[in-house]
Amino acid sequence: MEKNIVRVWPATHCPLTNRSDSEVIRSVDLSNFSFDREGFYWIYKFGAGEQLLIVTDELFNNSDIWTSKRREIEFLLHQGRWPKGVKMMDSNSLLALISSSNIPSSPIEKLKEVIYYFKSVSEFFGQTLYPKDNFHYKEHLVKKTGMSNPSELERIIYTCIELGYVKDEGSTKSTFPISLTLKGWEEAEKFETQKSSNISFIAMSFDPEMIQVYNDWIEPAIRESGFEPYIVLDQHPNSDVTINDAILAGIKKAKFTIADFTYHKSGVYFEAGYALGRGQKVIYTCRKDHIGTAHFDTRNYQHLVWKDGEDLKRKLMDKIEVFIKS
């Protein structure tokens, strides 16, 4: 029986920007790739870069997502977090990517993105930057830092000045010259350390049964995913360093935290909350026979519910791939 050919067509326009010019709508050879659903493709242009977008027919025509999630989608694209290569997205996978990407939403999170960006484009400490002239202010910088509009970015920059992270170098409002202060540079380095860390902090019960699960399944899952596990049990703190000090230091060093709520130890709730409060990504896990008694303050978070070590390892590696690496 002849196999049905699933076609992906050039879009008539970009549903995010509504552009339909030749830079956005142009032919791309996808003949060597197969798809399981029909869809559309187009080129998203930003700054000096571009991204091929391939989406299902259902997502292309889902105007609610393109409208209500516009800021989040733009952030993913301008941060380079949209899946690379020839990969088709549907509504469910896009919403999952948005929910798992730690997109800045609060003023503090957006402020950190701005400071980090200014450091990344500074060739030396004290360099005067001209955000409105040099960084595709409206077309790129606003979207890359997760802002809703240019006015919000301007307000965040003024807040950075008020807090001493950024120095106003004077001149006119139209050129908006600024430079990072030492305080701002230090804050950006803290944020950068967290972004570039390859450490995963593990919060869990130290019941002998769970230690075995850690040794046989959790640690291998983390290492095989390309990260280094940090568990206080392994650190053997010096006598002048308390266990709590070691825990907090570990969370601060980590890129993300894995919190397993099997046996519902109070320390795990504290450590997960501390990591979350620092703006860190937290992966919640719990063995199937314990999920029913999870505390109310974590029930709103999606848990990886596992039945055995092998199941936990597989789910952890899948979650790290989508939630942490994307």
XYZ file of C-alpha atoms in Angstrom:
326
model
C 0.000 0.000 0.000
C 1.363 3.422 -0.926
C 2.246 5.529 2.070
C 0.419 8.833 2.414
C 2.683 11.843 2.001
C 2.283 14.399 4.771
C 3.010 17.861 3.461
C 4.320 20.952 5.176
C 3.540 24.108 3.264
C 5.036 27.613 3.206
C 2.887 29.795 5.454
C 0.961 32.730 4.063
C 2.212 34.924 6.906
C 3.902 34.777 10.311
C 1.106 34.411 12.898
C 3.289 36.082 15.523
C 4.223 39.247 13.616
C 1.765 39.077 10.716
C 4.660 39.662 8.312
C 4.230 38.183 4.850
C 7.220 39.589 2.962
C 9.782 37.524 1.072
C 12.272 37.474 3.973
C 9.736 35.642 6.114
C 7.824 33.598 3.570
C 10.351 31.852 1.376
C 10.873 28.347 0.092
C 12.848 25.898 2.227
C 13.748 22.423 0.983
C 12.187 19.983 3.435
C 11.971 17.075 1.007
C 14.402 14.958 3.036
C 12.326 15.241 6.203
C 9.153 13.407 7.158
C 6.331 14.680 9.334
C 3.406 12.903 10.956
C 1.013 15.829 10.539
C 0.371 18.540 8.006
C 1.584 21.992 8.855
C 3.246 25.218 7.804
C 6.693 26.765 7.971
C 8.161 30.256 7.803
C 11.257 32.206 8.851
C 11.230 34.332 11.991
C 13.665 37.256 11.696
C 15.233 38.953 14.720
C 18.212 41.286 14.891
C 20.885 39.694 12.750
C 19.469 36.193 13.181
C 16.630 34.029 11.986
C 14.812 30.856 13.028
C 12.934 28.313 10.948
C 9.530 27.638 12.506
C 7.538 24.541 11.582
C 4.162 24.116 13.237
C 1.122 21.928 12.846
C -1.919 23.208 11.022
C -3.706 23.256 14.386
C -1.098 25.507 16.035
C -0.764 27.790 13.024
C -4.479 28.550 13.187
C -4.610 28.835 16.990
C -4.746 32.619 17.189
C -5.351 32.518 20.959
C -1.865 31.118 21.610
C -0.088 33.529 19.269
C -1.893 36.437 20.933
C -1.981 35.466 24.615
C 1.524 33.944 24.660
C 3.175 36.457 22.366
C 5.671 37.750 24.962
C 6.670 34.244 26.012
C 7.101 33.017 22.431
C 9.188 36.062 21.518
C 11.382 35.469 24.568
C 12.003 31.848 23.529
C 12.897 32.898 19.998
C 15.175 35.797 20.918
C 16.901 33.743 23.617
C 17.546 30.927 21.132
C 15.418 28.460 23.095
C 13.086 27.474 20.280
C 13.956 23.897 19.203
C 16.778 23.907 16.675
C 16.720 22.087 13.377
C 13.701 20.704 11.572
C 11.226 20.028 14.349
C 7.477 20.454 14.181
C 5.702 22.064 17.132
C 2.057 21.698 18.094
C 0.055 23.638 20.675
C 0.693 21.183 23.501
C 4.455 21.031 22.961
C 4.676 24.822 22.684
C 2.727 25.347 25.904
C 4.917 22.746 27.637
C 8.046 24.551 26.425
C 6.708 27.866 27.692
C 5.784 26.482 31.113
C 9.152 24.778 31.565
C 11.461 27.565 30.367
C 11.495 29.792 33.454
C 10.496 32.832 31.409
C 10.885 36.014 33.484
C 7.561 37.335 34.678
C 8.246 39.455 37.762
C 10.034 42.832 37.667
C 12.954 41.326 39.607
C 13.402 38.497 37.106
C 13.264 40.945 34.206
C 15.711 43.269 35.935
C 18.212 40.408 36.247
C 17.848 39.627 32.549
C 18.597 43.261 31.686
C 21.686 43.444 33.910
C 22.937 40.130 32.568
C 22.433 41.308 28.997
C 24.306 44.569 29.563
C 27.249 42.644 31.002
C 27.226 40.209 28.078
C 27.579 43.045 25.554
C 30.131 45.041 27.573
C 33.647 44.584 26.204
C 35.136 45.984 29.416
C 34.003 47.234 32.813
C 32.648 50.765 32.661
C 31.989 50.747 28.924
C 29.256 53.167 27.929
C 26.393 51.391 26.206
C 23.691 52.911 24.035
C 20.717 50.520 24.280
C 18.432 52.520 22.025
C 21.033 52.852 19.286
C 22.962 49.598 19.174
C 20.863 46.648 20.279
C 17.770 46.671 18.029
C 15.951 48.109 21.045
C 12.343 47.486 20.022
C 12.953 44.593 17.630
C 15.254 42.506 19.816
C 16.262 43.797 23.265
C 12.691 44.250 24.512
C 11.835 40.689 23.515
C 15.114 39.071 24.583
C 14.694 40.360 28.137
C 11.063 39.255 28.420
C 9.464 42.700 28.440
C 5.905 43.366 27.377
C 6.772 46.600 25.575
C 9.557 49.217 25.214
C 8.125 51.336 28.029
C 8.526 48.473 30.490
C 12.161 48.002 29.481
C 12.809 51.710 29.936
C 11.227 51.602 33.400
C 13.345 48.582 34.349
C 16.518 50.364 33.209
C 15.606 53.408 35.310
C 15.010 51.076 38.261
C 18.480 49.605 37.689
C 19.837 53.147 37.900
C 17.896 53.858 41.103
C 19.183 50.644 42.702
C 22.781 51.388 41.749
C 23.216 48.569 39.232
C 23.484 50.910 36.264
C 24.943 54.397 35.925
C 23.203 57.046 33.860
C 25.935 58.542 31.700
C 23.855 61.640 30.958
C 23.230 63.119 27.516
C 19.767 62.956 25.987
C 16.958 60.515 26.575
C 16.984 59.559 22.909
C 20.459 57.986 23.110
C 20.067 56.719 26.711
C 23.794 56.095 27.440
C 24.407 53.868 30.463
C 27.124 51.681 31.975
C 27.148 48.854 34.493
C 28.385 49.756 37.961
C 30.512 47.383 40.023
C 27.365 46.421 41.924
C 25.594 45.665 38.660
C 28.562 43.688 37.359
C 28.572 41.601 40.539
C 24.829 40.929 40.279
C 25.209 39.920 36.636
C 28.002 37.497 37.543
C 25.783 35.842 40.155
C 23.049 35.406 37.573
C 25.590 34.195 35.015
C 26.975 31.622 37.453
C 23.537 30.155 37.944
C 22.901 30.092 34.197
C 26.227 28.420 33.379
C 26.305 25.990 36.304
C 26.299 22.272 35.554
C 25.337 21.316 39.114
C 22.081 19.687 40.138
C 21.217 19.929 43.829
C 19.276 16.958 45.189
C 16.846 17.331 48.086
C 15.456 14.032 49.340
C 14.908 11.692 52.258
C 18.039 9.938 53.490
C 16.145 6.784 54.329
C 18.427 3.828 53.395
C 15.962 2.738 50.743
C 16.077 6.180 49.119
C 19.865 6.362 49.317
C 19.890 3.185 47.246
C 17.530 4.804 44.739
C 19.860 7.798 44.580
C 22.956 5.668 44.008
C 21.391 3.364 41.431
C 19.088 5.689 39.518
C 19.095 9.409 40.400
C 22.849 10.018 40.240
C 23.243 8.115 36.934
C 20.302 10.040 35.449
C 21.946 13.351 36.339
C 25.410 12.383 35.105
C 24.135 10.843 31.879
C 22.251 14.094 31.263
C 25.529 16.014 31.478
C 25.264 17.462 34.988
C 27.038 16.971 38.309
C 24.926 15.905 41.308
C 25.337 17.792 44.579
C 23.916 16.072 47.621
C 24.888 17.185 51.115
C 25.356 13.588 52.179
C 28.342 13.487 49.820
C 29.893 16.752 50.961
C 31.023 15.871 54.514
C 31.017 19.495 55.715
C 33.858 20.614 57.964
C 33.061 21.036 61.627
C 32.842 24.807 61.231
C 30.313 24.471 58.405
C 26.811 23.459 59.449
C 24.646 21.121 57.412
C 22.334 24.047 56.675
C 25.277 26.094 55.391
C 26.257 23.261 53.066
C 22.682 22.901 51.826
C 22.252 26.606 51.078
C 25.679 26.797 49.444
C 24.814 23.826 47.258
C 21.539 25.332 46.115
C 23.264 28.628 45.316
C 25.815 26.817 43.140
C 23.227 24.737 41.317
C 21.593 25.307 37.967
C 18.523 23.385 39.097
C 17.217 21.354 42.031
C 15.634 17.924 42.096
C 13.297 17.567 45.075
C 11.936 14.115 45.835
C 9.025 14.167 48.284
C 8.895 10.456 49.048
C 8.491 10.239 52.859
C 7.673 13.988 52.856
C 10.651 15.216 54.849
C 10.275 18.821 56.010
C 13.800 19.627 54.872
C 12.921 18.769 51.289
C 10.029 21.236 51.344
C 12.322 23.939 52.730
C 15.089 23.285 50.198
C 12.676 23.224 47.257
C 11.105 26.470 48.448
C 14.496 28.113 48.911
C 15.581 27.105 45.403
C 12.297 28.305 43.932
C 12.620 31.592 45.800
C 15.998 32.144 44.149
C 14.350 31.819 40.755
C 15.851 28.382 40.214
C 14.142 25.596 38.296
C 12.919 22.768 40.522
C 11.992 19.268 39.370
C 9.454 17.727 41.748
C 9.390 13.931 42.084
C 7.563 11.524 44.364
C 7.090 7.775 44.538
C 3.613 6.666 43.514
C 2.617 5.343 46.939
C 3.472 8.673 48.629
C 1.996 11.226 46.212
C -1.432 11.052 47.843
C -0.128 12.659 51.037
C 1.849 15.466 49.397
C 1.547 18.757 51.271
C -0.933 21.260 49.891
C 1.768 23.853 49.125
C 3.383 21.672 46.450
C 0.289 20.127 44.903
C 0.077 22.945 42.367
C 3.439 21.876 40.924
C 3.642 19.022 38.460
C 5.376 16.015 40.036
C 7.161 13.203 38.261
C 5.359 10.284 39.862
C 7.509 7.150 39.709
C 6.885 3.506 40.514
C 10.474 2.209 40.654
C 14.037 3.378 40.131
C 14.118 2.600 36.436
C 10.919 4.572 35.903
C 12.349 7.491 37.891
C 15.590 7.551 35.910
C 13.791 7.595 32.574
C 11.388 10.337 33.634
C 14.170 12.423 35.172
C 16.294 12.281 32.029
C 13.315 13.223 29.856
C 12.439 16.117 32.170
C 16.019 17.408 32.293
C 16.182 17.334 28.501
C 13.018 19.412 28.092
C 12.956 21.522 31.260
C 16.641 22.268 31.842
C 18.448 21.947 28.525
C 15.895 23.660 26.290
